[in-house]
JSON list of C-alpha atoms in Angstrom, two decimals:
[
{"chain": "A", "resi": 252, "resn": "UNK", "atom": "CA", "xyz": [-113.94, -205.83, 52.24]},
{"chain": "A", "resi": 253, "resn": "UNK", "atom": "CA", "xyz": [-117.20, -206.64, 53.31]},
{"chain": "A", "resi": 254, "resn": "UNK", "atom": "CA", "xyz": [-119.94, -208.31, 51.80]},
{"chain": "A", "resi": 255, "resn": "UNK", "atom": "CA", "xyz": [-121.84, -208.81, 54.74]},
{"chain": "A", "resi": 256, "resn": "UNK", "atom": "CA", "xyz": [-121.64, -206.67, 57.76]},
{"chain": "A", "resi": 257, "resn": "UNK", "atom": "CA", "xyz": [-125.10, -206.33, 60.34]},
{"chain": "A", "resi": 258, "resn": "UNK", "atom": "CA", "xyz": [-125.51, -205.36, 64.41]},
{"chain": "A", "resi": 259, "resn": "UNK", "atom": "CA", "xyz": [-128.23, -207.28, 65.44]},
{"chain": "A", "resi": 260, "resn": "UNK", "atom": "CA", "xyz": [-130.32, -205.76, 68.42]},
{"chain": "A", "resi": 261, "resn": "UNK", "atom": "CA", "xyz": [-133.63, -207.63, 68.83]},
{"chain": "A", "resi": 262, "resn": "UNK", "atom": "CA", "xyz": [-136.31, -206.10, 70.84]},
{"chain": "A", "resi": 263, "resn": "UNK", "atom": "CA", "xyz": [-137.11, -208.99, 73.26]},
{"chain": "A", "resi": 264, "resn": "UNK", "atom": "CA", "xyz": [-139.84, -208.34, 74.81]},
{"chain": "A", "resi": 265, "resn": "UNK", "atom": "CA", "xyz": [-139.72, -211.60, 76.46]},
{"chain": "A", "resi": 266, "resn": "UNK", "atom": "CA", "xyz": [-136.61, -211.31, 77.82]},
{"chain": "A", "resi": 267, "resn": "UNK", "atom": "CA", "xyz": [-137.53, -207.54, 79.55]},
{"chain": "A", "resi": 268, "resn": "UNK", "atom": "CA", "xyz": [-140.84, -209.51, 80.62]},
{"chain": "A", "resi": 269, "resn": "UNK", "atom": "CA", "xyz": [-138.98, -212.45, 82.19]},
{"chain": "A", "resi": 270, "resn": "UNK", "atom": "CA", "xyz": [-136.76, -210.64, 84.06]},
{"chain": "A", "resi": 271, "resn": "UNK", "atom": "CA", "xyz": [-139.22, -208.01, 85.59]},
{"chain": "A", "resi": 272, "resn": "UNK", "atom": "CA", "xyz": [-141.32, -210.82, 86.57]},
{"chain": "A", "resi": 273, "resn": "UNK", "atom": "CA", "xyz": [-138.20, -212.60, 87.93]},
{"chain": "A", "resi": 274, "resn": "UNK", "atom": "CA", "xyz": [-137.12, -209.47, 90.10]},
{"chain": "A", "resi": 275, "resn": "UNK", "atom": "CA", "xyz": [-141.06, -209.04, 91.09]},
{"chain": "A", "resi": 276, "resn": "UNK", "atom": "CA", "xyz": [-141.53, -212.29, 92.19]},
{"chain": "A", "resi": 277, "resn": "UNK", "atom": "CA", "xyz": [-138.17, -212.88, 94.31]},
{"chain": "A", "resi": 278, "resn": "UNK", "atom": "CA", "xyz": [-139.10, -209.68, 95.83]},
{"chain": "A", "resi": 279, "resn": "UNK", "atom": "CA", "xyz": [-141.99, -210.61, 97.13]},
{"chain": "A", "resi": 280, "resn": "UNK", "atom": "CA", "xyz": [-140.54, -213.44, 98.55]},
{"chain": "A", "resi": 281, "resn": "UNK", "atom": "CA", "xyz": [-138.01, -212.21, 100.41]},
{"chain": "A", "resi": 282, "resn": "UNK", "atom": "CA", "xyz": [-140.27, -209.43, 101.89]},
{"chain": "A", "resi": 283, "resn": "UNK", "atom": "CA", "xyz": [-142.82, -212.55, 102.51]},
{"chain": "A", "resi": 284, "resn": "UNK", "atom": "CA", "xyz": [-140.78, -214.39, 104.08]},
{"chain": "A", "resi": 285, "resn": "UNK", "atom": "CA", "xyz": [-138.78, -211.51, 106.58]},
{"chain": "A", "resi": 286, "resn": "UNK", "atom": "CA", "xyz": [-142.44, -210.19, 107.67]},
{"chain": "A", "resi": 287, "resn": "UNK", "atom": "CA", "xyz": [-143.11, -213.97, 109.14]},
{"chain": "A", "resi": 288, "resn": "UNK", "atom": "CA", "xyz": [-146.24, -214.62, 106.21]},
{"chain": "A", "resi": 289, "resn": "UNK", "atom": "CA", "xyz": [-144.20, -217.91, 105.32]},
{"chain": "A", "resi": 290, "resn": "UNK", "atom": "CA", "xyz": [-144.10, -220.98, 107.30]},
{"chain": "A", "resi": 291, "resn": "UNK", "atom": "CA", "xyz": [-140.45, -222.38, 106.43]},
{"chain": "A", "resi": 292, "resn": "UNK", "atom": "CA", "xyz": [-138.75, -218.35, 105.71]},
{"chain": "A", "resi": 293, "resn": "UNK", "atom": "CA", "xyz": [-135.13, -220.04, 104.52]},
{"chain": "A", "resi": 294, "resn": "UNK", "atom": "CA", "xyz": [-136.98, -222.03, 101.63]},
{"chain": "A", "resi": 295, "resn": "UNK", "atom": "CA", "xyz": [-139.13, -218.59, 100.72]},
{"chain": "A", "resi": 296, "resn": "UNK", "atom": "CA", "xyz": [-135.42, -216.55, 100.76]},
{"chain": "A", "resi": 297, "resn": "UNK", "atom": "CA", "xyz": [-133.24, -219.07, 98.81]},
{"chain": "A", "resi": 298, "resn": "UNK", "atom": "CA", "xyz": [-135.94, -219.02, 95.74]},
{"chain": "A", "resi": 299, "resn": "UNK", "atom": "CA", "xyz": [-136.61, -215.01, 95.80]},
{"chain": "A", "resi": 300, "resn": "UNK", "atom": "CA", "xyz": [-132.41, -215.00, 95.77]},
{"chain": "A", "resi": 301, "resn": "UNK", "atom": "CA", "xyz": [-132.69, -217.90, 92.70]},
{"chain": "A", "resi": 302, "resn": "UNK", "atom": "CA", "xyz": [-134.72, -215.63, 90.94]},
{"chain": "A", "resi": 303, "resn": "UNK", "atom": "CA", "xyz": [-133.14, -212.71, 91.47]},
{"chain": "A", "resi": 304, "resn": "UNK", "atom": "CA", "xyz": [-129.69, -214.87, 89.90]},
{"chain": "A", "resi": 305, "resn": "UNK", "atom": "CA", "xyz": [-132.37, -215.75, 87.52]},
{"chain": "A", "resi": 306, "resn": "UNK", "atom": "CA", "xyz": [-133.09, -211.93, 86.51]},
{"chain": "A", "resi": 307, "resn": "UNK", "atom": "CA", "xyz": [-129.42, -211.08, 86.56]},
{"chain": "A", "resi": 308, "resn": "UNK", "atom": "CA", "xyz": [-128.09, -213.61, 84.48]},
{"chain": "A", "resi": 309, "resn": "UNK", "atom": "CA", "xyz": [-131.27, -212.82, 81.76]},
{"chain": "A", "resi": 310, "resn": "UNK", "atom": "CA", "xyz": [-130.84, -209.07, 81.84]},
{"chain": "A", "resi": 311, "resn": "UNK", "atom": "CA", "xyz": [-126.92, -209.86, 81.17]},
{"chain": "A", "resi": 312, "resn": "UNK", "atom": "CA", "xyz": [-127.27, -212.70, 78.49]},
{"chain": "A", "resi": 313, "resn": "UNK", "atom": "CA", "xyz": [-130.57, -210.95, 76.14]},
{"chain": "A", "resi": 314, "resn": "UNK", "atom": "CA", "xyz": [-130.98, -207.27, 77.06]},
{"chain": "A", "resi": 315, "resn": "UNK", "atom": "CA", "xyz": [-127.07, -205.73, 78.19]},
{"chain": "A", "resi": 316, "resn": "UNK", "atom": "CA", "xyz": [-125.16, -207.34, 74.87]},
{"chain": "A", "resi": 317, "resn": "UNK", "atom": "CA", "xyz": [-125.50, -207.65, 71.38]},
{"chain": "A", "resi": 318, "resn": "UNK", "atom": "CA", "xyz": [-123.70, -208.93, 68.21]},
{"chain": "A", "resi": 319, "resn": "UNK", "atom": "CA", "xyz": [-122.23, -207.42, 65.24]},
{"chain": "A", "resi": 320, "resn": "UNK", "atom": "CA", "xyz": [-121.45, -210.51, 62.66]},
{"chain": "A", "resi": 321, "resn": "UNK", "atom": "CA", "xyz": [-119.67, -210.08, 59.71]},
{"chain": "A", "resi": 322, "resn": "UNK", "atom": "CA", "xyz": [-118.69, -211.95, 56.05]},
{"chain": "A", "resi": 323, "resn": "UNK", "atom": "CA", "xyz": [-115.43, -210.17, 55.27]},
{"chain": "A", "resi": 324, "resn": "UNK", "atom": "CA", "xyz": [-112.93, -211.13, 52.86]},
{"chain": "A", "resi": 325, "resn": "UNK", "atom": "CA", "xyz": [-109.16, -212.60, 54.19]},
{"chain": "A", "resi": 326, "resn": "UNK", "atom": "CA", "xyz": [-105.72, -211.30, 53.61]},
{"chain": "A", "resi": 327, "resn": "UNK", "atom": "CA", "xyz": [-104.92, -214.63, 52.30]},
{"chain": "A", "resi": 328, "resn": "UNK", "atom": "CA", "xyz": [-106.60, -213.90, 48.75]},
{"chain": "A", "resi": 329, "resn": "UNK", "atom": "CA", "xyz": [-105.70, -216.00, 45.74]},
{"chain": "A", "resi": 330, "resn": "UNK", "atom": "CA", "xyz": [-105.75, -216.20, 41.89]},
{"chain": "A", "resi": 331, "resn": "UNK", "atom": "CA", "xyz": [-107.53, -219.01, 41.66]},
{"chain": "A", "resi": 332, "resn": "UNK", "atom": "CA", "xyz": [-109.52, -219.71, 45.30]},
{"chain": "A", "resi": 333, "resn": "UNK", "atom": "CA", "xyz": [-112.94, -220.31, 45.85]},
{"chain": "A", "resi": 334, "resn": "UNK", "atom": "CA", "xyz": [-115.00, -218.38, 47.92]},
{"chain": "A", "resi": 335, "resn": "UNK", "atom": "CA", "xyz": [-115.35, -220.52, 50.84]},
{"chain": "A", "resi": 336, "resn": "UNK", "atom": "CA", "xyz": [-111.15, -219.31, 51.01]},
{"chain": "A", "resi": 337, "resn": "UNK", "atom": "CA", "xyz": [-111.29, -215.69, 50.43]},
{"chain": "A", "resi": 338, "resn": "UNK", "atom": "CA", "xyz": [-114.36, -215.12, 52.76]},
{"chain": "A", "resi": 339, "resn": "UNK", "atom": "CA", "xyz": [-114.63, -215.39, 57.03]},
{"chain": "A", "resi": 340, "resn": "UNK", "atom": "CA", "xyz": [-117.45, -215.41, 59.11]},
{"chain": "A", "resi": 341, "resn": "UNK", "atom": "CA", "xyz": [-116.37, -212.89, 62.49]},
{"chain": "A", "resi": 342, "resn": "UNK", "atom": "CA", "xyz": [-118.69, -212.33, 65.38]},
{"chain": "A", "resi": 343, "resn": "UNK", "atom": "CA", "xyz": [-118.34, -208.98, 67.48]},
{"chain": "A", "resi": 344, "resn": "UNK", "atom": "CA", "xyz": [-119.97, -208.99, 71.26]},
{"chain": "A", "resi": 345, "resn": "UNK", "atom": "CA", "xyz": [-120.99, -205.31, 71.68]},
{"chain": "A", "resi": 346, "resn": "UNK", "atom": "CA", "xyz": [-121.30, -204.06, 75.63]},
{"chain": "A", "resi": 347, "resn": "UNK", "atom": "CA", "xyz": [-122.50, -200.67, 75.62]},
{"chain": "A", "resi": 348, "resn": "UNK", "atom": "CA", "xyz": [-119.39, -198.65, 73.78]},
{"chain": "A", "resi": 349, "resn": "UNK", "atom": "CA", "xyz": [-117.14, -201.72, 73.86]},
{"chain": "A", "resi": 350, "resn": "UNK", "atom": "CA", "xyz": [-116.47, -204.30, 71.13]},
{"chain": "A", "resi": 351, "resn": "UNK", "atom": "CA", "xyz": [-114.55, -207.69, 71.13]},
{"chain": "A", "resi": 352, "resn": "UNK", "atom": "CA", "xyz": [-113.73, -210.26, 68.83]},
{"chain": "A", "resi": 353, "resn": "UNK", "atom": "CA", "xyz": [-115.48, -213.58, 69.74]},
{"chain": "A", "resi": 354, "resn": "UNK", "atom": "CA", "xyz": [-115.42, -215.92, 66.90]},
{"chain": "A", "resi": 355, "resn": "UNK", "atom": "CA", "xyz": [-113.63, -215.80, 63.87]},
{"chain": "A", "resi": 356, "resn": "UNK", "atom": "CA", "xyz": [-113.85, -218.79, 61.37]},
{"chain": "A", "resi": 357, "resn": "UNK", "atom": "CA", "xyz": [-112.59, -219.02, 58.19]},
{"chain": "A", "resi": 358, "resn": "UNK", "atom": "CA", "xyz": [-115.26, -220.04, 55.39]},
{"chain": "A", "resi": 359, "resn": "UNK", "atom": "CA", "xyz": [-113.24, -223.37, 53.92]},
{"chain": "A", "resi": 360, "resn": "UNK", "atom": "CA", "xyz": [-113.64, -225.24, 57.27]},
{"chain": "A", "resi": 361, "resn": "UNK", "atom": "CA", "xyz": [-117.40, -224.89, 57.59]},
{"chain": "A", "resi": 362, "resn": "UNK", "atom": "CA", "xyz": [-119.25, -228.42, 56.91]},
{"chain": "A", "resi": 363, "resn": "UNK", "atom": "CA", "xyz": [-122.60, -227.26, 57.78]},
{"chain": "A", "resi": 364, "resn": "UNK", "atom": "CA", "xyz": [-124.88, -224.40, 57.40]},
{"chain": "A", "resi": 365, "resn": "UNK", "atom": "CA", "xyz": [-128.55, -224.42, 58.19]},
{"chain": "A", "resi": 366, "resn": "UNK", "atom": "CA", "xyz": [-131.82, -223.30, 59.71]},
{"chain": "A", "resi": 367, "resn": "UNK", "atom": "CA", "xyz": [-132.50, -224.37, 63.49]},
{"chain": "A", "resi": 368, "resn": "UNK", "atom": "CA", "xyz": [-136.55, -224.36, 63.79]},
{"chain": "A", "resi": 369, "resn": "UNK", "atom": "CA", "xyz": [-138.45, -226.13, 66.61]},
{"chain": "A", "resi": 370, "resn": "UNK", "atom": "CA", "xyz": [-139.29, -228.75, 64.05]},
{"chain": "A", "resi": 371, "resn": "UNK", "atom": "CA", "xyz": [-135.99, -229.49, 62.30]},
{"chain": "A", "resi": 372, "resn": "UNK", "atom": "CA", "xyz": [-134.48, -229.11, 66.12]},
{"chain": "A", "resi": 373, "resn": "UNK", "atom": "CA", "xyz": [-137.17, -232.78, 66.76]},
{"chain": "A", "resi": 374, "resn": "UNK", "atom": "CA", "xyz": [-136.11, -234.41, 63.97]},
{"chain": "A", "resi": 375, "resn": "UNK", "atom": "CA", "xyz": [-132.21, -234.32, 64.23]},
{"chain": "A", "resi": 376, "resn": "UNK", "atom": "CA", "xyz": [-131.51, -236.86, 66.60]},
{"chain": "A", "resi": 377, "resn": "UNK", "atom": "CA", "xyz": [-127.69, -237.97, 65.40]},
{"chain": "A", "resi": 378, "resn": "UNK", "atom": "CA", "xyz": [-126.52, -235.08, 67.47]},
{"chain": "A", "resi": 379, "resn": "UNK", "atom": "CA", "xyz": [-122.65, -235.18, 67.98]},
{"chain": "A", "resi": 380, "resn": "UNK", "atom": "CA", "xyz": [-121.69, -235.55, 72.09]},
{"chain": "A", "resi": 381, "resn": "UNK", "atom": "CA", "xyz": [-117.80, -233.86, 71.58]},
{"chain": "A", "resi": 382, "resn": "UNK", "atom": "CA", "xyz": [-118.36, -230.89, 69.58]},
{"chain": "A", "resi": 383, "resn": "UNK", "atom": "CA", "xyz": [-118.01, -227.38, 71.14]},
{"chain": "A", "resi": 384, "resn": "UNK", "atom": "CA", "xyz": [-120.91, -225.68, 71.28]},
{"chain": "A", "resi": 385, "resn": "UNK", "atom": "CA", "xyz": [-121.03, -221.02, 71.01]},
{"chain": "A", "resi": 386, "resn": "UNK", "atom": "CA", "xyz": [-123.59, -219.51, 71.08]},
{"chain": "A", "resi": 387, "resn": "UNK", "atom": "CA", "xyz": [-124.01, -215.93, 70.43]},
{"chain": "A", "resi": 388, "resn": "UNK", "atom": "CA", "xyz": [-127.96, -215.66, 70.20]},
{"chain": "A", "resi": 389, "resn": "UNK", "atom": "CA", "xyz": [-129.41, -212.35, 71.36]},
{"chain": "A", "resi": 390, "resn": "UNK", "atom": "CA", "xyz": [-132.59, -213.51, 71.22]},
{"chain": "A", "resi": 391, "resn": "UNK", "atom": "CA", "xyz": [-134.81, -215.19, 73.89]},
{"chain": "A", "resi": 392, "resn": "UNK", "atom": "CA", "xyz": [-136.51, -217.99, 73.81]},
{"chain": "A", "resi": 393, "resn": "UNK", "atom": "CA", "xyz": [-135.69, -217.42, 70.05]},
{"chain": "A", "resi": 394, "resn": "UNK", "atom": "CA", "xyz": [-137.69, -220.11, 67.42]},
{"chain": "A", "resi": 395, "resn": "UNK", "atom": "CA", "xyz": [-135.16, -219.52, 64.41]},
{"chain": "A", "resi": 396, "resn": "UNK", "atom": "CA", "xyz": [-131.47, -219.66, 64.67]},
{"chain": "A", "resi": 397, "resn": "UNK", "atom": "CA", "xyz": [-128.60, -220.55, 61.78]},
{"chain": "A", "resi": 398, "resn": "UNK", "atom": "CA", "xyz": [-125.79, -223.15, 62.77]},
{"chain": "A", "resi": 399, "resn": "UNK", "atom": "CA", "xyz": [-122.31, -222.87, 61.61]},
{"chain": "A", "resi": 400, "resn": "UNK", "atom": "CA", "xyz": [-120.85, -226.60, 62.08]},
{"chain": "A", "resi": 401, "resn": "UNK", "atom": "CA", "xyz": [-116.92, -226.23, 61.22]},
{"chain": "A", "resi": 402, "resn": "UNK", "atom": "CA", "xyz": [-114.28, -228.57, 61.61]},
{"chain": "A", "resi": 403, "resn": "UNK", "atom": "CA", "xyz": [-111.21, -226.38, 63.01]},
{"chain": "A", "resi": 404, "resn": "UNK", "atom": "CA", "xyz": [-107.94, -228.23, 63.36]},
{"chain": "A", "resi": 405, "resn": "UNK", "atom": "CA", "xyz": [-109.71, -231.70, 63.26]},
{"chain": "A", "resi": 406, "resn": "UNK", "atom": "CA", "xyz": [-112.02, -230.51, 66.37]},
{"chain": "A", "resi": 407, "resn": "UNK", "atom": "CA", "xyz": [-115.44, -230.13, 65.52]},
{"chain": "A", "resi": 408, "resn": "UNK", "atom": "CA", "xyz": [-117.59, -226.91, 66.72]},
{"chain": "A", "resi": 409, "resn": "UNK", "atom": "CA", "xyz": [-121.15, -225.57, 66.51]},
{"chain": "A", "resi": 410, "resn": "UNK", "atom": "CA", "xyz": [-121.58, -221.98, 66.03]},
{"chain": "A", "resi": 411, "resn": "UNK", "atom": "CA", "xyz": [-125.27, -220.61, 66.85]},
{"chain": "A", "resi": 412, "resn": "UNK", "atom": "CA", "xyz": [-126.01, -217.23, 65.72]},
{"chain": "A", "resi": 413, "resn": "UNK", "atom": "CA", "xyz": [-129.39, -215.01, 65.65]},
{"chain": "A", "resi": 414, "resn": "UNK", "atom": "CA", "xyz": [-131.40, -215.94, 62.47]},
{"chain": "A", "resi": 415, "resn": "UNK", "atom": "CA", "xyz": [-131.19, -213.49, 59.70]},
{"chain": "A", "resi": 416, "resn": "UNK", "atom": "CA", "xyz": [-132.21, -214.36, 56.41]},
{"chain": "A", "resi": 417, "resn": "UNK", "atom": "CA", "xyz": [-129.73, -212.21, 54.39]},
{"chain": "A", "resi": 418, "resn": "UNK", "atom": "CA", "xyz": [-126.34, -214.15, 56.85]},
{"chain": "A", "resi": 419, "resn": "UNK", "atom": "CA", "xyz": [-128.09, -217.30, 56.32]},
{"chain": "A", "resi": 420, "resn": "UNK", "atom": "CA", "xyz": [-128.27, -216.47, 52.54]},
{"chain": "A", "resi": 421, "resn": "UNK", "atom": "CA", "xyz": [-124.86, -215.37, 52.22]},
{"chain": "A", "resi": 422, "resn": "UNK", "atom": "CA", "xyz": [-123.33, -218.24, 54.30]},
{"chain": "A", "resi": 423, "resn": "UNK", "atom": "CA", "xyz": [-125.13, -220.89, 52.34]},
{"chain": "A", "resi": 424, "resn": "UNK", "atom": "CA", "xyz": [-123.97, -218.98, 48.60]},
{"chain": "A", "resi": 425, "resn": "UNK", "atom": "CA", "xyz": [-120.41, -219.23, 50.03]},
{"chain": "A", "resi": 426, "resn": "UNK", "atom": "CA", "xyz": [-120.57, -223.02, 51.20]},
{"chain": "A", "resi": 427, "resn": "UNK", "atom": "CA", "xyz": [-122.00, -224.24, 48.11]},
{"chain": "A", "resi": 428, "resn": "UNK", "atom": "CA", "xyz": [-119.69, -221.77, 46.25]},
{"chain": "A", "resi": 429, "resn": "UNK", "atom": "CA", "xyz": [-122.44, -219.80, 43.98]},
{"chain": "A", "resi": 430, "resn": "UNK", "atom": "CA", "xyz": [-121.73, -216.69, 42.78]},
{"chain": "A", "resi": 431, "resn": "UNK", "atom": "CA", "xyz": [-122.85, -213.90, 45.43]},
{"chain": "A", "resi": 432, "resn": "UNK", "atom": "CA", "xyz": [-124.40, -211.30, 42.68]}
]
């Protein structure tokens, strides 16, 4: 059962702008540089390549994927559990028709949910050094994003996801154990 099921496909525009420029500008380059309009052509080639990496890894990361994340109750359902152990959080990567199973954390072993803005991101500066970090953030340059801190198996791990206000609302209801009606 679901209580919380959403594909998220943002539009960025920033990302699409990025990576045009990217594939622009390396292009110039390289033609620059192979017509003999650059003094040092090896220097002029190696960046227009850098870029192009640049534009690949962009249009692969933002604009070719997306995620489907999900709050769906566990076969492991008790009498008398709270809902932090009947509920898991599941991420989906979606390329093109296929879908795969990325993350899947069960609700009782998150310590942390919250908000990531550029000011909260200043002011937190007792960062852990040995957690594992995911992300699965469609969204470039994104200013909002909700971080899932669990502790799995006595490891800790940091789960960044795009920010939508109903997940973050759900999440939080289920860590703090309120009722989800």
């Amino acid at each position: 059962m679901y209580i919380y099921q959403k594909k998220i496909q943002p539009k960025n525009i920033s990302a699409k702008i990025t990576s045009a420029l990217c594939l622009v500008c390396g292009a110039a380059l390289l033609i620059l540089a192979q017509a003999g309009y650059i003094a040092i052509p090896i220097l002029a080639q190696l960046l227009g390549l850098v870029l192009w990496v640049a534009a690949v890894y962009i249009a692969s990361a933002y604009l070719l994927r997306d995620y489907t994340y999900s709050v769906q109750a566990n076969s492991k359902v008790g009498e008398n559990d709270t809902l932090s152990e009947i509920y898991d959080f599941i991420v989906y990567e979606n390329k093109g028709k296929k879908s795969v199973k990325v993350c899947h954390i069960e609700l009782k072993d998150i310590t942390l949910v919250r908000k990531i803005t550029p000011e909260s991101k200043k002011n937190s500066t007792n960062e852990q050094k040995n957690i594992k970090r995911f992300v699965y953030n469609t969204q470039f340059a994104a200013s909002q994003k909700i971080e899932i801190l669990a502790n799995i198996s006595s490891e800790d791990y940091s789960v960044t996801v795009t920010y939508d206000e109903e997940l973050l609302s759900v999440l939080q209801k289920i860590y703090k154990n309120d009722p989800l009606c």
